[in-house]
Amino acid sequence: PLHARPPEPMTAEPIDATPGRGGWTARFAAVASLAAVWALLRPYAGIVHDSRIYIGRALADLSPQTIGLEYAFLHDGQSRFSLFPRLIDGLVAALGPGLAAELISAAGLVLWVSAAAYLLSRFLRGPSLWAALACLAAFPARYGGYDVFSWAEPFATPRIFAEAASLVALGLLLDGRRLAAAALLAIALALHPLVALPVTAAAVVLLGFADRRWWLLFPAAGRAALGAALAGAPVADRLLQPIDPQWLAVLQHRSPYLFPWNWLPANWALLVCQAATLILAYRGAPPSLRRLIVAAGVVGALGIAASALVPTLLVVQLQLWRAAWLVSILAAGLFAFCAVNLWRGGRAPRGALAMPAAARIGQASLP
């Protein structure tokens, strides 16, 4: 039976806690080198991909009698779920769309790297932390199918800000600062609910390790959603609504990434590499990191399974498979931690390290 247990400390002594040497010059060189790596591997490409939607929405808000009359903006079903366009309207009006988008992208990337450093610093220090941030820059950032989505995207969308807020929220939660974590998760949900929703679920799983009553929120939320769907509540009624077969065929043809069963072998191979990295990291991790790995893994696996097994209209629209973004980030950031621990373990652990390393290189060659 579910029962409350005495709260356990969620934090742990960071790994590799030896302070860096060399003074401020060495730190400056390290920061500059890391910034250069991120800038080279995340070049700004302009107003591309989904940034066209959000910058365009801002232009439509500023010119309702011209751009605002364009069909896509008159029937915009995406931007109204995010506060982001309203927040950038003034910036776009003052600087123009080009410069505003570039500044937004740069600010988002700086905040994202800082947020990732904050979360990883709960477990890593010194060279291990720098190596983890370098791995985040260098490793594949994509998740899901057909390489459509990735984290830390170098263009102006609310996703990068929602990801940053979510990562800091997890760090605050691990430090026991629940109210601050809840506030940041609320901000992330207001910016991009599809990004923040799986992190919110992972946060509940983390809290449940200390008090299992938190896990009762999942069946309660499920019953509430089912009740709202049966009552015909707006949006919730889509939970039980199947997709029209003809429209489903169009979606599978034009947007196959929405359905995990359509993903390419390379997409699944990368996911397997990430899962293997987290399993290896789990073996030598402190308790708090182990709980985070389990929470991210459970939420990611359930999100992908729900998308594959329950393709109703709302489930497809929620894109629950995007819960894999947190798994992808942890796998990239913790690869350096795995490498150090396994290399010190002798021949057998080194062989175990070679397999995911080789797999990450080889998966890109799959069709």
Short mmCIF file of N, CA and C in Angstrom, two decimals, residues 225-353:
data_model
loop_
_atom_site.label_atom_id
_atom_site.label_comp_id
_atom_site.label_asym_id
_atom_site.label_seq_id
_atom_site.Cartn_x
_atom_site.Cartn_y
_atom_site.Cartn_z
N ALA A 225 -9.10 14.03 -16.38
CA ALA A 225 -9.09 14.20 -17.83
C ALA A 225 -10.17 13.33 -18.49
N LEU A 226 -10.33 12.09 -18.00
CA LEU A 226 -11.36 11.21 -18.57
C LEU A 226 -12.75 11.75 -18.29
N GLY A 227 -12.96 12.25 -17.07
CA GLY A 227 -14.27 12.82 -16.74
C GLY A 227 -14.59 14.03 -17.60
N ALA A 228 -13.59 14.91 -17.81
CA ALA A 228 -13.81 16.08 -18.65
C ALA A 228 -14.09 15.67 -20.10
N ALA A 229 -13.40 14.62 -20.56
CA ALA A 229 -13.63 14.15 -21.93
C ALA A 229 -15.04 13.59 -22.08
N LEU A 230 -15.47 12.80 -21.11
CA LEU A 230 -16.82 12.22 -21.17
C LEU A 230 -17.89 13.30 -21.06
N ALA A 231 -17.57 14.39 -20.34
CA ALA A 231 -18.52 15.49 -20.20
C ALA A 231 -18.53 16.40 -21.42
N GLY A 232 -17.61 16.17 -22.37
CA GLY A 232 -17.58 16.98 -23.58
C GLY A 232 -16.96 18.34 -23.39
N ALA A 233 -16.08 18.48 -22.42
CA ALA A 233 -15.43 19.77 -22.18
C ALA A 233 -14.56 20.13 -23.38
N PRO A 234 -14.46 21.44 -23.69
CA PRO A 234 -13.62 21.87 -24.82
C PRO A 234 -12.19 21.37 -24.67
N VAL A 235 -11.59 20.97 -25.74
CA VAL A 235 -10.23 20.42 -25.83
C VAL A 235 -10.17 19.03 -25.21
N ALA A 236 -10.68 18.86 -23.97
CA ALA A 236 -10.62 17.55 -23.31
C ALA A 236 -11.40 16.49 -24.08
N ASP A 237 -12.44 16.89 -24.78
CA ASP A 237 -13.22 15.90 -25.53
C ASP A 237 -12.42 15.24 -26.64
N ARG A 238 -11.30 15.86 -27.01
CA ARG A 238 -10.45 15.26 -28.04
C ARG A 238 -9.70 14.03 -27.53
N LEU A 239 -9.68 13.84 -26.21
CA LEU A 239 -8.96 12.70 -25.64
C LEU A 239 -9.53 11.38 -26.13
N LEU A 240 -10.84 11.32 -26.35
CA LEU A 240 -11.50 10.09 -26.79
C LEU A 240 -11.89 10.13 -28.26
N GLN A 241 -11.52 11.20 -28.94
CA GLN A 241 -11.92 11.38 -30.34
C GLN A 241 -10.89 10.78 -31.28
N PRO A 242 -11.25 9.78 -32.05
CA PRO A 242 -10.29 9.23 -33.03
C PRO A 242 -10.10 10.20 -34.18
N ILE A 243 -8.96 10.09 -34.83
CA ILE A 243 -8.67 10.93 -35.98
C ILE A 243 -9.33 10.33 -37.22
N ASP A 244 -9.95 11.19 -38.00
CA ASP A 244 -10.57 10.73 -39.25
C ASP A 244 -9.54 9.97 -40.09
N PRO A 245 -9.89 8.78 -40.58
CA PRO A 245 -8.93 7.96 -41.32
C PRO A 245 -8.24 8.68 -42.48
N GLN A 246 -8.99 9.48 -43.23
CA GLN A 246 -8.38 10.19 -44.35
C GLN A 246 -7.39 11.25 -43.85
N TRP A 247 -7.76 11.97 -42.79
CA TRP A 247 -6.85 12.97 -42.24
C TRP A 247 -5.64 12.30 -41.59
N LEU A 248 -5.86 11.13 -40.97
CA LEU A 248 -4.75 10.39 -40.38
C LEU A 248 -3.74 10.00 -41.44
N ALA A 249 -4.23 9.58 -42.60
CA ALA A 249 -3.32 9.22 -43.69
C ALA A 249 -2.52 10.43 -44.15
N VAL A 250 -3.16 11.61 -44.18
CA VAL A 250 -2.45 12.84 -44.57
C VAL A 250 -1.37 13.16 -43.54
N LEU A 251 -1.70 13.05 -42.26
CA LEU A 251 -0.72 13.34 -41.20
C LEU A 251 0.46 12.37 -41.25
N GLN A 252 0.17 11.11 -41.47
CA GLN A 252 1.26 10.13 -41.53
C GLN A 252 2.17 10.38 -42.71
N HIS A 253 1.61 10.94 -43.78
CA HIS A 253 2.43 11.22 -44.96
C HIS A 253 3.22 12.52 -44.80
N ARG A 254 2.56 13.58 -44.30
CA ARG A 254 3.20 14.89 -44.24
C ARG A 254 3.95 15.12 -42.92
N SER A 255 3.51 14.49 -41.84
CA SER A 255 4.14 14.69 -40.53
C SER A 255 4.37 13.35 -39.85
N PRO A 256 5.18 12.48 -40.44
CA PRO A 256 5.35 11.13 -39.87
C PRO A 256 6.01 11.14 -38.50
N TYR A 257 6.70 12.24 -38.14
CA TYR A 257 7.35 12.30 -36.84
C TYR A 257 6.34 12.30 -35.68
N LEU A 258 5.06 12.56 -35.97
CA LEU A 258 4.05 12.57 -34.91
C LEU A 258 3.74 11.17 -34.39
N PHE A 259 4.13 10.14 -35.13
CA PHE A 259 3.76 8.77 -34.79
C PHE A 259 5.02 7.93 -34.61
N PRO A 260 5.32 7.50 -33.40
CA PRO A 260 6.57 6.75 -33.17
C PRO A 260 6.74 5.53 -34.05
N TRP A 261 5.63 4.89 -34.45
CA TRP A 261 5.79 3.70 -35.30
C TRP A 261 6.33 4.05 -36.69
N ASN A 262 6.33 5.33 -37.04
CA ASN A 262 6.87 5.75 -38.34
C ASN A 262 8.32 6.24 -38.25
N TRP A 263 8.89 6.28 -37.06
CA TRP A 263 10.25 6.80 -36.92
C TRP A 263 11.25 5.93 -37.65
N LEU A 264 12.34 6.54 -38.05
CA LEU A 264 13.39 5.85 -38.80
C LEU A 264 14.28 5.03 -37.86
N PRO A 265 14.97 4.01 -38.37
CA PRO A 265 15.89 3.24 -37.53
C PRO A 265 16.93 4.10 -36.82
N ALA A 266 17.42 5.15 -37.50
CA ALA A 266 18.41 6.02 -36.88
C ALA A 266 17.85 6.73 -35.66
N ASN A 267 16.56 7.09 -35.70
CA ASN A 267 15.93 7.74 -34.55
C ASN A 267 15.87 6.80 -33.35
N TRP A 268 15.49 5.56 -33.59
CA TRP A 268 15.42 4.58 -32.50
C TRP A 268 16.83 4.23 -32.00
N ALA A 269 17.79 4.17 -32.92
CA ALA A 269 19.16 3.85 -32.52
C ALA A 269 19.72 4.91 -31.58
N LEU A 270 19.46 6.19 -31.89
CA LEU A 270 19.93 7.25 -31.01
C LEU A 270 19.27 7.16 -29.64
N LEU A 271 17.99 6.83 -29.62
CA LEU A 271 17.28 6.68 -28.35
C LEU A 271 17.87 5.53 -27.53
N VAL A 272 18.22 4.45 -28.20
CA VAL A 272 18.85 3.32 -27.50
C VAL A 272 20.21 3.73 -26.94
N CYS A 273 20.99 4.48 -27.72
CA CYS A 273 22.28 4.97 -27.23
C CYS A 273 22.10 5.84 -25.98
N GLN A 274 21.11 6.69 -26.00
CA GLN A 274 20.86 7.56 -24.86
C GLN A 274 20.44 6.75 -23.63
N ALA A 275 19.57 5.77 -23.84
CA ALA A 275 19.14 4.92 -22.73
C ALA A 275 20.32 4.16 -22.14
N ALA A 276 21.20 3.63 -23.01
CA ALA A 276 22.38 2.90 -22.52
C ALA A 276 23.29 3.81 -21.72
N THR A 277 23.46 5.05 -22.16
CA THR A 277 24.29 6.00 -21.42
C THR A 277 23.73 6.25 -20.03
N LEU A 278 22.41 6.41 -19.93
CA LEU A 278 21.80 6.66 -18.63
C LEU A 278 21.90 5.44 -17.72
N ILE A 279 21.81 4.26 -18.30
CA ILE A 279 21.97 3.04 -17.49
C ILE A 279 23.38 2.95 -16.93
N LEU A 280 24.38 3.25 -17.76
CA LEU A 280 25.75 3.25 -17.29
C LEU A 280 25.99 4.34 -16.25
N ALA A 281 25.38 5.51 -16.44
CA ALA A 281 25.53 6.58 -15.46
C ALA A 281 24.86 6.22 -14.15
N TYR A 282 23.77 5.51 -14.21
CA TYR A 282 23.03 5.12 -13.01
C TYR A 282 23.90 4.27 -12.07
N ARG A 283 24.74 3.42 -12.64
CA ARG A 283 25.53 2.49 -11.83
C ARG A 283 26.45 3.22 -10.87
N GLY A 284 27.05 4.32 -11.29
CA GLY A 284 27.99 5.01 -10.41
C GLY A 284 27.49 6.34 -9.88
N ALA A 285 26.18 6.57 -9.98
CA ALA A 285 25.63 7.88 -9.62
C ALA A 285 25.24 7.93 -8.15
N PRO A 286 25.25 9.14 -7.56
CA PRO A 286 24.72 9.32 -6.21
C PRO A 286 23.21 9.15 -6.22
N PRO A 287 22.60 8.96 -5.03
CA PRO A 287 21.15 8.69 -4.99
C PRO A 287 20.29 9.74 -5.68
N SER A 288 20.61 11.03 -5.50
CA SER A 288 19.77 12.06 -6.11
C SER A 288 19.82 12.00 -7.63
N LEU A 289 20.99 11.73 -8.20
CA LEU A 289 21.09 11.61 -9.64
C LEU A 289 20.39 10.35 -10.13
N ARG A 290 20.46 9.28 -9.37
CA ARG A 290 19.75 8.07 -9.75
C ARG A 290 18.24 8.32 -9.83
N ARG A 291 17.71 9.07 -8.87
CA ARG A 291 16.28 9.37 -8.89
C ARG A 291 15.91 10.22 -10.10
N LEU A 292 16.77 11.17 -10.44
CA LEU A 292 16.51 12.00 -11.61
C LEU A 292 16.53 11.17 -12.88
N ILE A 293 17.48 10.27 -13.00
CA ILE A 293 17.57 9.41 -14.19
C ILE A 293 16.32 8.54 -14.31
N VAL A 294 15.89 7.97 -13.20
CA VAL A 294 14.68 7.12 -13.23
C VAL A 294 13.46 7.94 -13.60
N ALA A 295 13.32 9.14 -13.01
CA ALA A 295 12.16 9.98 -13.30
C ALA A 295 12.12 10.35 -14.78
N ALA A 296 13.24 10.78 -15.33
CA ALA A 296 13.28 11.15 -16.75
C ALA A 296 13.01 9.95 -17.64
N GLY A 297 13.60 8.80 -17.30
CA GLY A 297 13.41 7.60 -18.10
C GLY A 297 11.98 7.11 -18.09
N VAL A 298 11.34 7.11 -16.93
CA VAL A 298 9.95 6.64 -16.83
C VAL A 298 9.02 7.55 -17.62
N VAL A 299 9.16 8.86 -17.44
CA VAL A 299 8.29 9.80 -18.14
C VAL A 299 8.52 9.72 -19.65
N GLY A 300 9.78 9.64 -20.07
CA GLY A 300 10.07 9.54 -21.49
C GLY A 300 9.50 8.28 -22.12
N ALA A 301 9.67 7.14 -21.44
CA ALA A 301 9.16 5.88 -21.98
C ALA A 301 7.64 5.88 -22.05
N LEU A 302 6.98 6.39 -21.01
CA LEU A 302 5.52 6.42 -21.02
C LEU A 302 4.98 7.38 -22.08
N GLY A 303 5.68 8.50 -22.29
CA GLY A 303 5.25 9.44 -23.32
C GLY A 303 5.31 8.83 -24.70
N ILE A 304 6.39 8.13 -25.01
CA ILE A 304 6.52 7.49 -26.32
C ILE A 304 5.49 6.38 -26.46
N ALA A 305 5.31 5.58 -25.40
CA ALA A 305 4.34 4.48 -25.47
C ALA A 305 2.93 4.99 -25.66
N ALA A 306 2.56 6.06 -24.95
CA ALA A 306 1.21 6.61 -25.10
C ALA A 306 0.98 7.13 -26.51
N SER A 307 1.99 7.78 -27.09
CA SER A 307 1.85 8.30 -28.45
C SER A 307 1.68 7.17 -29.46
N ALA A 308 2.33 6.04 -29.20
CA ALA A 308 2.26 4.93 -30.13
C ALA A 308 0.99 4.10 -29.98
N LEU A 309 0.50 3.98 -28.74
CA LEU A 309 -0.59 3.05 -28.47
C LEU A 309 -1.96 3.73 -28.40
N VAL A 310 -2.00 5.04 -28.14
CA VAL A 310 -3.28 5.74 -28.00
C VAL A 310 -3.29 6.96 -28.92
N PRO A 311 -3.37 6.74 -30.23
CA PRO A 311 -3.28 7.87 -31.17
C PRO A 311 -4.61 8.60 -31.35
N THR A 312 -5.23 9.02 -30.26
CA THR A 312 -6.43 9.85 -30.38
C THR A 312 -6.03 11.28 -30.74
N LEU A 313 -7.01 12.12 -31.02
CA LEU A 313 -6.71 13.46 -31.51
C LEU A 313 -5.90 14.26 -30.50
N LEU A 314 -6.30 14.26 -29.22
CA LEU A 314 -5.60 15.05 -28.22
C LEU A 314 -4.21 14.51 -27.95
N VAL A 315 -4.05 13.19 -27.91
CA VAL A 315 -2.74 12.60 -27.67
C VAL A 315 -1.77 12.98 -28.79
N VAL A 316 -2.25 12.95 -30.02
CA VAL A 316 -1.40 13.34 -31.14
C VAL A 316 -1.06 14.82 -31.06
N GLN A 317 -2.02 15.65 -30.69
CA GLN A 317 -1.76 17.08 -30.58
C GLN A 317 -0.79 17.39 -29.43
N LEU A 318 -0.87 16.66 -28.33
CA LEU A 318 0.03 16.89 -27.21
C LEU A 318 1.46 16.42 -27.49
N GLN A 319 1.60 15.52 -28.48
CA GLN A 319 2.93 15.03 -28.85
C GLN A 319 3.71 14.55 -27.61
N LEU A 320 3.11 13.60 -26.91
CA LEU A 320 3.68 13.14 -25.65
C LEU A 320 5.06 12.52 -25.82
N TRP A 321 5.39 12.07 -27.02
CA TRP A 321 6.71 11.50 -27.27
C TRP A 321 7.81 12.53 -27.05
N ARG A 322 7.45 13.82 -27.03
CA ARG A 322 8.47 14.84 -26.82
C ARG A 322 9.01 14.84 -25.39
N ALA A 323 8.46 14.00 -24.53
CA ALA A 323 9.04 13.80 -23.20
C ALA A 323 10.47 13.28 -23.29
N ALA A 324 10.85 12.75 -24.46
CA ALA A 324 12.20 12.23 -24.64
C ALA A 324 13.26 13.32 -24.61
N TRP A 325 12.88 14.60 -24.66
CA TRP A 325 13.91 15.65 -24.69
C TRP A 325 14.74 15.66 -23.42
N LEU A 326 14.11 15.38 -22.28
CA LEU A 326 14.86 15.37 -21.02
C LEU A 326 15.83 14.19 -20.97
N VAL A 327 15.42 13.04 -21.48
CA VAL A 327 16.31 11.88 -21.57
C VAL A 327 17.51 12.21 -22.44
N SER A 328 17.26 12.86 -23.57
CA SER A 328 18.33 13.21 -24.49
C SER A 328 19.35 14.14 -23.85
N ILE A 329 18.88 15.15 -23.12
CA ILE A 329 19.80 16.09 -22.48
C ILE A 329 20.64 15.40 -21.41
N LEU A 330 20.00 14.62 -20.55
CA LEU A 330 20.74 13.95 -19.48
C LEU A 330 21.77 12.97 -20.06
N ALA A 331 21.39 12.28 -21.13
CA ALA A 331 22.32 11.32 -21.72
C ALA A 331 23.55 12.02 -22.28
N ALA A 332 23.36 13.17 -22.93
CA ALA A 332 24.50 13.91 -23.47
C ALA A 332 25.35 14.50 -22.36
N GLY A 333 24.71 15.11 -21.36
CA GLY A 333 25.46 15.75 -20.30
C GLY A 333 26.20 14.78 -19.40
N LEU A 334 25.65 13.58 -19.21
CA LEU A 334 26.26 12.60 -18.31
C LEU A 334 27.23 11.66 -19.01
N PHE A 335 27.40 11.82 -20.31
CA PHE A 335 28.33 10.93 -21.01
C PHE A 335 29.75 11.10 -20.47
N ALA A 336 30.15 12.34 -20.20
CA ALA A 336 31.49 12.58 -19.66
C ALA A 336 31.64 11.92 -18.29
N PHE A 337 30.60 11.99 -17.48
CA PHE A 337 30.63 11.34 -16.17
C PHE A 337 30.81 9.83 -16.32
N CYS A 338 30.09 9.24 -17.28
CA CYS A 338 30.25 7.80 -17.55
C CYS A 338 31.67 7.49 -18.00
N ALA A 339 32.20 8.32 -18.89
CA ALA A 339 33.53 8.07 -19.43
C ALA A 339 34.58 8.05 -18.33
N VAL A 340 34.52 9.01 -17.43
CA VAL A 340 35.51 9.08 -16.35
C VAL A 340 35.38 7.87 -15.44
N ASN A 341 34.16 7.55 -15.01
CA ASN A 341 33.96 6.44 -14.08
C ASN A 341 34.34 5.09 -14.70
N LEU A 342 33.93 4.89 -15.95
CA LEU A 342 34.20 3.59 -16.57
C LEU A 342 35.68 3.45 -16.94
N TRP A 343 36.33 4.52 -17.32
CA TRP A 343 37.74 4.43 -17.68
C TRP A 343 38.59 4.05 -16.48
N ARG A 344 38.18 4.48 -15.32
CA ARG A 344 38.92 4.16 -14.10
C ARG A 344 38.68 2.73 -13.62
N GLY A 345 37.69 2.05 -14.22
CA GLY A 345 37.30 0.75 -13.70
C GLY A 345 38.04 -0.43 -14.27
N GLY A 346 38.88 -0.24 -15.27
CA GLY A 346 39.61 -1.36 -15.83
C GLY A 346 39.14 -1.73 -17.22
N ARG A 347 39.56 -2.90 -17.70
CA ARG A 347 39.30 -3.29 -19.08
C ARG A 347 37.83 -3.50 -19.39
N ALA A 348 37.13 -4.23 -18.53
CA ALA A 348 35.72 -4.51 -18.81
C ALA A 348 34.87 -3.24 -18.86
N PRO A 349 34.97 -2.35 -17.87
CA PRO A 349 34.21 -1.10 -17.96
C PRO A 349 34.61 -0.26 -19.17
N ARG A 350 35.90 -0.29 -19.54
CA ARG A 350 36.30 0.47 -20.73
C ARG A 350 35.64 -0.10 -21.98
N GLY A 351 35.50 -1.40 -22.03
CA GLY A 351 34.79 -2.00 -23.16
C GLY A 351 33.33 -1.59 -23.19
N ALA A 352 32.73 -1.51 -21.99
CA ALA A 352 31.34 -1.05 -21.91
C ALA A 352 31.22 0.39 -22.39
N LEU A 353 32.22 1.22 -22.11
CA LEU A 353 32.22 2.61 -22.58
C LEU A 353 32.35 2.68 -24.09
#
